[in-house]
Amino acid sequence: MTEPTPAHYIEQHRSELLDLLATLVRFDTTNPPGTNYDAITQHLVAEMQRAGLTAERLPIPRAALETALPQDQWDFPRFNVVGRREVAGATKTIHFNAHYDVVPVSGRWRHGDPFSGTVDDEAIYGRGTADMKGSIASLLMALRALQETGVEPAVNIEVSFTADEETDSVLGADWLVHHAKIAPDYVVVMEGGEGRHVCCGHNGVTWLRVVVHGKAAHGSQPEHGINALEKMSALVLALEGHKHDLATRTFTTPNGTVMRPTLNVGGVFGAGPGGKINTVPAEAHFTIDRRVLATETVDAAEAELRAVLDRTAASIPDCRITIEKISENHACFNPPDNPFFKAMAESVTKVRGETAEFSVSTGFNDMHFFSHHFQVPTLGYGPGGDQIHAVDEHARVRDLMDSAGIYADLLVKFAG
């Protein structure tokens, strides 16, 4: 009788994979504020131990919470989870990472409860199914398949499940790479690439808030004031020139996609305090989302944007502004010429039956923390899904199964 392979085990245990994911989805880990982190991380430790890894929770110290979080979140503890499996004779280590927090929910969901984990029409529904508890379930199934079939991986395995990616990762992946005892030679962050696309980099972003200062006056005598809304409108319109300049800069990805930096104005905007219909507005504000190409740096992009804003405001009479930094995330790019990338592409092609290609994500994820800190080959791949961050988020069952098979295949054949 032929011994079962990890691939056969995964195919025969479809219901186990879906149960794994449904259980994870039912932990409402909405961030902010960061609910049920304690419960889900205890569960994740148990699941990794079942799959043959040693695992532990790494609690974030209270002082770090109070430094990084607003006060109304200090009583929501943060944990990161790390697991490891040492393989006799293996000299290299592959690290897998995923985040377990999810964005808040809204709207009316197809199956009522957005944390139901309901399977319907070959998809599983619920907040986090696609972003990115589906990746966690697929990896756990791959690790379980190796354990249950007795197939030895070719490399040591490290796994981290981290907090707070949906805010800024300061207490998640960022904290992990600086404080946890991990030593990866290769990293798979389990999002950013899906289907036939293996992600070898992603854009960065700098977020700014621009406050325009005017002068209040009675609405019947606007000549005595400085209308902050009018000045803000002139400033925003003048930024069109910078948008056109950015559009002339290009980066061509390994699969031939031409990417350009973008500028999105006014995701959040509004008036200052004291607004009234018969008052000249004394303050107005808006946000800027500047996407940073993998070939740029956030520092240079921010400095350029600040200079453009200052110069443009100076050209508008009585336009006085204050620029505030909200947040940033760094871009990264790993040329896919390392054997690790070839091995992942071969696993994707083998399991999915379609030729893999290397892509760069327009969004950002936690790849850059590992890539920059450890200076090791880092890629992104997971099952992905549809309606991410939206009503009726879901992941396709076939993609979950395939991702589990791809992870298992990579671990068995790639020795580093």
GROMACS .gro file of C-alpha atoms in nm:
model
  416
    1MET     CA    1   0.000   0.000   0.000
    2THR     CA    2   0.135   0.340  -0.099
    3GLU     CA    3   0.222   0.567   0.191
    4PRO     CA    4   0.006   0.884   0.202
    5THR     CA    5   0.172   1.206   0.093
    6PRO     CA    6   0.110   1.553   0.241
    7ALA     CA    7  -0.073   1.646  -0.081
    8HIS     CA    8  -0.308   1.348  -0.048
    9TYR     CA    9  -0.363   1.422   0.321
   10ILE     CA   10  -0.465   1.780   0.246
   11GLU     CA   11  -0.709   1.670  -0.025
   12GLN     CA   12  -0.864   1.410   0.204
   13HIS     CA   13  -0.902   1.653   0.496
   14ARG     CA   14  -1.084   1.942   0.333
   15SER     CA   15  -1.332   1.962   0.620
   16GLU     CA   16  -1.050   1.990   0.875
   17LEU     CA   17  -0.904   2.287   0.691
   18LEU     CA   18  -1.241   2.460   0.683
   19ASP     CA   19  -1.296   2.386   1.052
   20LEU     CA   20  -0.955   2.534   1.128
   21LEU     CA   21  -1.045   2.855   0.948
   22ALA     CA   22  -1.400   2.878   1.082
   23THR     CA   23  -1.268   2.846   1.437
   24LEU     CA   24  -1.018   3.127   1.376
   25VAL     CA   25  -1.284   3.352   1.223
   26ARG     CA   26  -1.508   3.308   1.527
   27PHE     CA   27  -1.245   3.478   1.739
   28ASP     CA   28  -1.346   3.840   1.686
   29THR     CA   29  -1.000   3.997   1.672
   30THR     CA   30  -1.113   4.339   1.552
   31ASN     CA   31  -0.838   4.600   1.556
   32PRO     CA   32  -0.882   4.860   1.684
   33PRO     CA   33  -0.918   4.804   1.972
   34GLY     CA   34  -0.763   4.455   1.962
   35THR     CA   35  -1.023   4.216   2.102
   36ASN     CA   36  -0.971   3.848   2.190
   37TYR     CA   37  -0.598   3.850   2.123
   38ASP     CA   38  -0.543   3.649   2.440
   39ALA     CA   39  -0.786   3.375   2.337
   40ILE     CA   40  -0.678   3.336   1.975
   41THR     CA   41  -0.307   3.326   2.056
   42GLN     CA   42  -0.361   3.050   2.312
   43HIS     CA   43  -0.549   2.859   2.043
   44LEU     CA   44  -0.272   2.916   1.787
   45VAL     CA   45  -0.009   2.785   2.027
   46ALA     CA   46  -0.213   2.467   2.075
   47GLU     CA   47  -0.259   2.421   1.700
   48MET     CA   48   0.113   2.456   1.632
   49GLN     CA   49   0.195   2.210   1.907
   50ARG     CA   50  -0.051   1.964   1.755
   51ALA     CA   51   0.134   2.002   1.424
   52GLY     CA   52   0.467   1.909   1.583
   53LEU     CA   53   0.615   2.253   1.658
   54THR     CA   54   0.732   2.396   1.985
   55ALA     CA   55   0.538   2.718   2.035
   56GLU     CA   56   0.506   3.006   2.277
   57ARG     CA   57   0.329   3.337   2.322
   58LEU     CA   58   0.534   3.653   2.352
   59PRO     CA   59   0.337   3.912   2.551
   60ILE     CA   60   0.401   4.278   2.474
   61PRO     CA   61   0.508   4.466   2.788
   62ARG     CA   62   0.258   4.713   2.931
   63ALA     CA   63   0.506   4.998   2.889
   64ALA     CA   64   0.525   4.929   2.516
   65LEU     CA   65   0.144   4.930   2.493
   66GLU     CA   66   0.126   5.265   2.667
   67THR     CA   67   0.387   5.409   2.433
   68ALA     CA   68   0.236   5.279   2.108
   69LEU     CA   69  -0.140   5.278   2.169
   70PRO     CA   70  -0.402   5.536   2.262
   71GLN     CA   71  -0.509   5.513   2.625
   72ASP     CA   72  -0.845   5.351   2.548
   73GLN     CA   73  -0.656   5.044   2.418
   74TRP     CA   74  -0.415   4.993   2.707
   75ASP     CA   75  -0.634   4.723   2.861
   76PHE     CA   76  -0.634   4.516   2.541
   77PRO     CA   77  -0.318   4.304   2.573
   78ARG     CA   78  -0.103   4.222   2.271
   79PHE     CA   79   0.067   3.891   2.200
   80ASN     CA   80   0.280   3.753   1.921
   81VAL     CA   81   0.314   3.378   1.873
   82VAL     CA   82   0.628   3.198   1.760
   83GLY     CA   83   0.666   2.832   1.672
   84ARG     CA   84   0.963   2.625   1.559
   85ARG     CA   85   1.044   2.279   1.431
   86GLU     CA   86   1.405   2.168   1.410
   87VAL     CA   87   1.485   1.911   1.141
   88ALA     CA   88   1.783   1.679   1.178
   89GLY     CA   89   2.053   1.769   0.929
   90ALA     CA   90   1.882   2.087   0.806
   91THR     CA   91   2.105   2.392   0.786
   92LYS     CA   92   1.854   2.657   0.673
   93THR     CA   93   1.528   2.793   0.814
   94ILE     CA   94   1.212   2.911   0.638
   95HIS     CA   95   1.000   3.152   0.841
   96PHE     CA   96   0.625   3.186   0.774
   97ASN     CA   97   0.439   3.494   0.898
   98ALA     CA   98   0.075   3.600   0.913
   99HIS     CA   99  -0.126   3.847   1.119
  100TYR     CA  100  -0.436   3.743   1.310
  101ASP     CA  101  -0.606   4.082   1.363
  102VAL     CA  102  -0.889   4.199   1.138
  103VAL     CA  103  -1.051   4.529   1.045
  104PRO     CA  104  -1.389   4.636   1.190
  105VAL     CA  105  -1.711   4.521   1.024
  106SER     CA  106  -2.008   4.715   0.890
  107GLY     CA  107  -2.309   4.659   0.666
  108ARG     CA  108  -2.542   4.364   0.625
  109TRP     CA  109  -2.368   4.032   0.561
  110ARG     CA  110  -2.497   3.750   0.343
  111HIS     CA  111  -2.492   3.502   0.632
  112GLY     CA  112  -2.584   3.743   0.910
  113ASP     CA  113  -2.294   3.707   1.153
  114PRO     CA  114  -1.971   3.845   1.000
  115PHE     CA  115  -1.777   3.610   1.229
  116SER     CA  116  -1.967   3.295   1.132
  117GLY     CA  117  -1.717   3.115   0.910
  118THR     CA  118  -2.006   2.984   0.700
  119VAL     CA  119  -1.921   2.769   0.396
  120ASP     CA  120  -2.137   2.842   0.093
  121ASP     CA  121  -2.086   2.778  -0.280
  122GLU     CA  122  -1.724   2.662  -0.244
  123ALA     CA  123  -1.625   2.967  -0.040
  124ILE     CA  124  -1.601   3.041   0.331
  125TYR     CA  125  -1.740   3.372   0.456
  126GLY     CA  126  -1.642   3.592   0.747
  127ARG     CA  127  -1.417   3.878   0.850
  128GLY     CA  128  -1.059   3.763   0.819
  129THR     CA  129  -1.121   3.467   0.585
  130ALA     CA  130  -0.924   3.645   0.311
  131ASP     CA  131  -0.716   3.886   0.522
  132MET     CA  132  -0.560   3.678   0.653
  133LYS     CA  133  -0.676   3.395   0.875
  134GLY     CA  134  -0.716   3.185   0.562
  135SER     CA  135  -0.338   3.188   0.528
  136ILE     CA  136  -0.300   3.077   0.890
  137ALA     CA  137  -0.541   2.787   0.836
  138SER     CA  138  -0.364   2.681   0.515
  139LEU     CA  139  -0.025   2.679   0.686
  140LEU     CA  140  -0.156   2.489   0.989
  141MET     CA  141  -0.303   2.229   0.754
  142ALA     CA  142   0.029   2.199   0.568
  143LEU     CA  143   0.216   2.150   0.895
  144ARG     CA  144  -0.045   1.899   1.015
  145ALA     CA  145  -0.013   1.708   0.686
  146LEU     CA  146   0.364   1.675   0.728
  147GLN     CA  147   0.322   1.560   1.087
  148GLU     CA  148   0.047   1.307   1.017
  149THR     CA  149   0.214   1.152   0.711
  150GLY     CA  150   0.558   1.136   0.872
  151VAL     CA  151   0.718   1.328   0.584
  152GLU     CA  152   1.026   1.513   0.699
  153PRO     CA  153   1.073   1.875   0.586
  154ALA     CA  154   1.401   1.963   0.416
  155VAL     CA  155   1.444   2.280   0.625
  156ASN     CA  156   1.387   2.402   0.976
  157ILE     CA  157   1.053   2.573   1.017
  158GLU     CA  158   0.978   2.897   1.201
  159VAL     CA  159   0.629   3.044   1.224
  160SER     CA  160   0.505   3.374   1.362
  161PHE     CA  161   0.147   3.490   1.404
  162THR     CA  162   0.151   3.859   1.483
  163ALA     CA  163  -0.072   4.139   1.609
  164ASP     CA  164  -0.177   4.478   1.480
  165GLU     CA  165  -0.095   4.461   1.109
  166GLU     CA  166  -0.426   4.635   1.041
  167THR     CA  167  -0.302   4.944   1.225
  168ASP     CA  168   0.075   4.988   1.199
  169SER     CA  169   0.245   4.659   1.304
  170VAL     CA  170   0.447   4.843   1.571
  171LEU     CA  171   0.354   4.581   1.832
  172GLY     CA  172   0.335   4.301   1.576
  173ALA     CA  173   0.591   4.224   1.306
  174ASP     CA  174   0.799   4.531   1.388
  175TRP     CA  175   0.826   4.426   1.753
  176LEU     CA  176   0.889   4.065   1.656
  177VAL     CA  177   1.192   4.122   1.433
  178HIS     CA  178   1.359   4.332   1.703
  179HIS     CA  179   1.277   4.125   2.012
  180ALA     CA  180   1.196   3.762   1.928
  181LYS     CA  181   1.459   3.490   1.903
  182ILE     CA  182   1.408   3.412   1.536
  183ALA     CA  183   1.676   3.355   1.274
  184PRO     CA  184   1.525   3.308   0.928
  185ASP     CA  185   1.723   3.239   0.615
  186TYR     CA  186   1.410   3.281   0.401
  187VAL     CA  187   1.070   3.433   0.475
  188VAL     CA  188   0.719   3.377   0.342
  189VAL     CA  189   0.474   3.647   0.446
  190MET     CA  190   0.148   3.479   0.356
  191GLU     CA  191  -0.021   3.761   0.166
  192GLY     CA  192   0.056   3.999  -0.118
  193GLY     CA  193   0.066   3.725  -0.381
  194GLU     CA  194  -0.205   3.474  -0.466
  195GLY     CA  195  -0.321   3.255  -0.752
  196ARG     CA  196  -0.031   3.229  -0.998
  197HIS     CA  197   0.132   3.547  -0.864
  198VAL     CA  198   0.425   3.522  -0.622
  199CYS     CA  199   0.489   3.859  -0.459
  200CYS     CA  200   0.852   3.972  -0.453
  201GLY     CA  201   0.789   4.323  -0.323
  202HIS     CA  202   0.534   4.586  -0.238
  203ASN     CA  203   0.478   4.959  -0.242
  204GLY     CA  204   0.528   5.174   0.063
  205VAL     CA  205   0.324   5.468   0.182
  206THR     CA  206   0.356   5.796   0.365
  207TRP     CA  207   0.044   5.948   0.522
  208LEU     CA  208   0.027   6.319   0.600
  209ARG     CA  209  -0.238   6.550   0.744
  210VAL     CA  210  -0.238   6.906   0.615
  211VAL     CA  211  -0.403   7.176   0.826
  212VAL     CA  212  -0.488   7.504   0.653
  213HIS     CA  213  -0.511   7.803   0.886
  214GLY     CA  214  -0.742   8.095   0.807
  215LYS     CA  215  -0.907   8.369   1.006
  216ALA     CA  216  -1.265   8.366   1.132
  217ALA     CA  217  -1.507   8.647   1.050
  218HIS     CA  218  -1.881   8.706   1.026
  219GLY     CA  219  -2.039   8.552   0.718
  220SER     CA  220  -2.184   8.889   0.618
  221GLN     CA  221  -1.835   9.040   0.610
  222PRO     CA  222  -1.608   8.772   0.459
  223GLU     CA  223  -1.357   9.035   0.352
  224HIS     CA  224  -1.253   9.062   0.717
  225GLY     CA  225  -1.152   8.695   0.736
  226ILE     CA  226  -0.933   8.442   0.559
  227ASN     CA  227  -1.140   8.150   0.433
  228ALA     CA  228  -0.949   7.830   0.515
  229LEU     CA  229  -1.174   7.621   0.288
  230GLU     CA  230  -1.100   7.841  -0.012
  231LYS     CA  231  -0.727   7.826   0.058
  232MET     CA  232  -0.745   7.449   0.102
  233SER     CA  233  -0.933   7.414  -0.228
  234ALA     CA  234  -0.668   7.617  -0.410
  235LEU     CA  235  -0.393   7.409  -0.252
  236VAL     CA  236  -0.557   7.078  -0.347
  237LEU     CA  237  -0.612   7.189  -0.706
  238ALA     CA  238  -0.251   7.303  -0.733
  239LEU     CA  239  -0.135   6.953  -0.631
  240GLU     CA  240  -0.256   6.822  -0.968
  241GLY     CA  241   0.075   6.932  -1.114
  242HIS     CA  242   0.266   6.713  -0.868
  243LYS     CA  243   0.036   6.419  -0.951
  244HIS     CA  244   0.130   6.455  -1.317
  245ASP     CA  245   0.499   6.467  -1.226
  246LEU     CA  246   0.466   6.147  -1.024
  247ALA     CA  247   0.293   5.973  -1.314
  248THR     CA  248   0.606   6.014  -1.526
  249ARG     CA  249   0.808   5.795  -1.288
  250THR     CA  250   0.787   5.423  -1.353
  251PHE     CA  251   0.901   5.090  -1.217
  252THR     CA  252   0.858   4.774  -1.425
  253THR     CA  253   0.799   4.458  -1.224
  254PRO     CA  254   0.942   4.117  -1.316
  255ASN     CA  255   0.613   4.022  -1.485
  256GLY     CA  256   0.616   4.339  -1.696
  257THR     CA  257   0.365   4.549  -1.504
  258VAL     CA  258   0.447   4.919  -1.512
  259MET     CA  259   0.391   5.084  -1.173
  260ARG     CA  260   0.376   5.455  -1.092
  261PRO     CA  261   0.370   5.641  -0.759
  262THR     CA  262   0.029   5.784  -0.672
  263LEU     CA  263  -0.112   6.067  -0.464
  264ASN     CA  264  -0.458   6.040  -0.311
  265VAL     CA  265  -0.592   6.357  -0.150
  266GLY     CA  266  -0.873   6.388   0.099
  267GLY     CA  267  -0.937   6.040   0.230
  268VAL     CA  268  -1.022   6.235   0.544
  269PHE     CA  269  -1.108   6.605   0.529
  270GLY     CA  270  -1.309   6.857   0.722
  271ALA     CA  271  -1.335   7.189   0.902
  272GLY     CA  272  -1.189   7.297   1.232
  273PRO     CA  273  -1.379   7.382   1.550
  274GLY     CA  274  -1.630   7.668   1.562
  275GLY     CA  275  -1.779   7.605   1.220
  276LYS     CA  276  -2.115   7.768   1.148
  277ILE     CA  277  -2.294   7.855   0.826
  278ASN     CA  278  -2.256   8.229   0.884
  279THR     CA  279  -1.889   8.212   0.986
  280VAL     CA  280  -1.579   8.235   0.769
  281PRO     CA  281  -1.398   7.904   0.840
  282ALA     CA  282  -1.077   7.955   1.034
  283GLU     CA  283  -0.941   7.605   0.977
  284ALA     CA  284  -0.966   7.320   0.726
  285HIS     CA  285  -0.776   6.995   0.697
  286PHE     CA  286  -0.721   6.705   0.459
  287THR     CA  287  -0.507   6.391   0.436
  288ILE     CA  288  -0.264   6.274   0.172
  289ASP     CA  289  -0.185   5.912   0.084
  290ARG     CA  290   0.141   5.899  -0.115
  291ARG     CA  291   0.219   5.551  -0.244
  292VAL     CA  292   0.592   5.488  -0.266
  293LEU     CA  293   0.736   5.262  -0.535
  294ALA     CA  294   0.962   4.973  -0.444
  295THR     CA  295   1.248   5.171  -0.601
  296GLU     CA  296   1.180   5.479  -0.381
  297THR     CA  297   1.219   5.548  -0.010
  298VAL     CA  298   0.951   5.687   0.218
  299ASP     CA  299   1.195   5.942   0.357
  300ALA     CA  300   1.265   6.090   0.014
  301ALA     CA  301   0.897   6.078  -0.085
  302GLU     CA  302   0.791   6.256   0.234
  303ALA     CA  303   1.060   6.522   0.203
  304GLU     CA  304   0.963   6.590  -0.157
  305LEU     CA  305   0.592   6.608  -0.072
  306ARG     CA  306   0.651   6.848   0.217
  307ALA     CA  307   0.858   7.071  -0.009
  308VAL     CA  308   0.586   7.071  -0.275
  309LEU     CA  309   0.320   7.158  -0.017
  310ASP     CA  310   0.525   7.440   0.134
  311ARG     CA  311   0.613   7.582  -0.205
  312THR     CA  312   0.256   7.560  -0.332
  313ALA     CA  313   0.109   7.717  -0.017
  314ALA     CA  314   0.358   8.002  -0.044
  315SER     CA  315   0.232   8.075  -0.396
  316ILE     CA  316  -0.128   8.118  -0.271
  317PRO     CA  317  -0.195   8.452  -0.097
  318ASP     CA  318  -0.261   8.416   0.278
  319CYS     CA  319  -0.235   8.037   0.265
  320ARG     CA  320  -0.069   7.917   0.586
  321ILE     CA  321  -0.037   7.545   0.652
  322THR     CA  322   0.084   7.295   0.911
  323ILE     CA  323   0.192   6.949   0.797
  324GLU     CA  324   0.155   6.657   1.038
  325LYS     CA  325   0.289   6.306   0.981
  326ILE     CA  326   0.035   6.031   1.048
  327SER     CA  327   0.221   5.713   0.959
  328GLU     CA  328   0.446   5.541   0.709
  329ASN     CA  329   0.526   5.195   0.578
  330HIS     CA  330   0.839   5.113   0.386
  331ALA     CA  331   0.848   4.964   0.039
  332CYS     CA  332   1.056   4.657  -0.042
  333PHE     CA  333   1.168   4.462  -0.346
  334ASN     CA  334   1.355   4.132  -0.370
  335PRO     CA  335   1.479   4.052  -0.722
  336PRO     CA  336   1.346   3.698  -0.774
  337ASP     CA  337   1.679   3.549  -0.879
  338ASN     CA  338   1.742   3.357  -0.556
  339PRO     CA  339   1.674   2.979  -0.569
  340PHE     CA  340   1.411   3.031  -0.298
  341PHE     CA  341   1.193   3.226  -0.540
  342LYS     CA  342   1.240   2.962  -0.807
  343ALA     CA  343   1.137   2.690  -0.562
  344MET     CA  344   0.820   2.874  -0.462
  345ALA     CA  345   0.731   2.939  -0.826
  346GLU     CA  346   0.779   2.569  -0.902
  347SER     CA  347   0.553   2.472  -0.611
  348VAL     CA  348   0.283   2.715  -0.726
  349THR     CA  349   0.304   2.587  -1.082
  350LYS     CA  350   0.294   2.224  -0.970
  351VAL     CA  351  -0.001   2.255  -0.733
  352ARG     CA  352  -0.214   2.503  -0.929
  353GLY     CA  353  -0.135   2.374  -1.275
  354GLU     CA  354  -0.061   2.721  -1.412
  355THR     CA  355   0.272   2.890  -1.467
  356ALA     CA  356   0.369   3.113  -1.176
  357GLU     CA  357   0.493   3.468  -1.227
  358PHE     CA  358   0.649   3.728  -0.998
  359SER     CA  359   0.455   4.041  -0.910
  360VAL     CA  360   0.484   4.350  -0.689
  361SER     CA  361   0.188   4.453  -0.473
  362THR     CA  362   0.045   4.805  -0.493
  363GLY     CA  363  -0.051   4.777  -0.127
  364PHE     CA  364   0.183   4.712   0.162
  365ASN     CA  365   0.215   4.435   0.417
  366ASP     CA  366   0.465   4.303   0.672
  367MET     CA  367   0.720   4.178   0.416
  368HIS     CA  368   0.936   4.486   0.455
  369PHE     CA  369   1.003   4.426   0.826
  370PHE     CA  370   1.166   4.089   0.755
  371SER     CA  371   1.332   4.192   0.429
  372HIS     CA  372   1.496   4.504   0.570
  373HIS     CA  373   1.583   4.374   0.918
  374PHE     CA  374   1.722   4.032   0.829
  375GLN     CA  375   1.834   4.108   0.473
  376VAL     CA  376   1.710   3.768   0.356
  377PRO     CA  377   1.501   3.662   0.053
  378THR     CA  378   1.140   3.746   0.141
  379LEU     CA  379   0.830   3.673  -0.065
  380GLY     CA  380   0.454   3.695  -0.027
  381TYR     CA  381   0.207   3.419  -0.107
  382GLY     CA  382  -0.127   3.305   0.032
  383PRO     CA  383  -0.481   3.202  -0.061
  384GLY     CA  384  -0.612   3.559  -0.070
  385GLY     CA  385  -0.984   3.603  -0.135
  386ASP     CA  386  -1.253   3.851  -0.228
  387GLN     CA  387  -1.426   4.150  -0.065
  388ILE     CA  388  -1.124   4.212   0.156
  389HIS     CA  389  -1.208   4.474   0.422
  390ALA     CA  390  -1.564   4.482   0.283
  391VAL     CA  391  -1.905   4.323   0.342
  392ASP     CA  392  -1.914   3.947   0.266
  393GLU     CA  393  -1.538   3.894   0.277
  394HIS     CA  394  -1.466   3.537   0.170
  395ALA     CA  395  -1.196   3.295   0.062
  396ARG     CA  396  -1.232   3.026  -0.201
  397VAL     CA  397  -1.199   2.672  -0.070
  398ARG     CA  398  -0.985   2.562  -0.365
  399ASP     CA  399  -0.738   2.844  -0.304
  400LEU     CA  400  -0.711   2.751   0.064
  401MET     CA  401  -0.641   2.389  -0.028
  402ASP     CA  402  -0.391   2.484  -0.294
  403SER     CA  403  -0.202   2.717  -0.060
  404ALA     CA  404  -0.172   2.439   0.198
  405GLY     CA  405  -0.037   2.212  -0.074
  406ILE     CA  406   0.209   2.476  -0.194
  407TYR     CA  407   0.346   2.538   0.155
  408ALA     CA  408   0.388   2.164   0.217
  409ASP     CA  409   0.555   2.109  -0.121
  410LEU     CA  410   0.800   2.396  -0.062
  411LEU     CA  411   0.898   2.262   0.281
  412VAL     CA  412   0.961   1.912   0.153
  413LYS     CA  413   1.168   1.997  -0.153
  414PHE     CA  414   1.361   2.316  -0.068
  415ALA     CA  415   1.666   2.267   0.152
  416GLY     CA  416   1.815   2.612   0.102
   0.00000   0.00000   0.00000
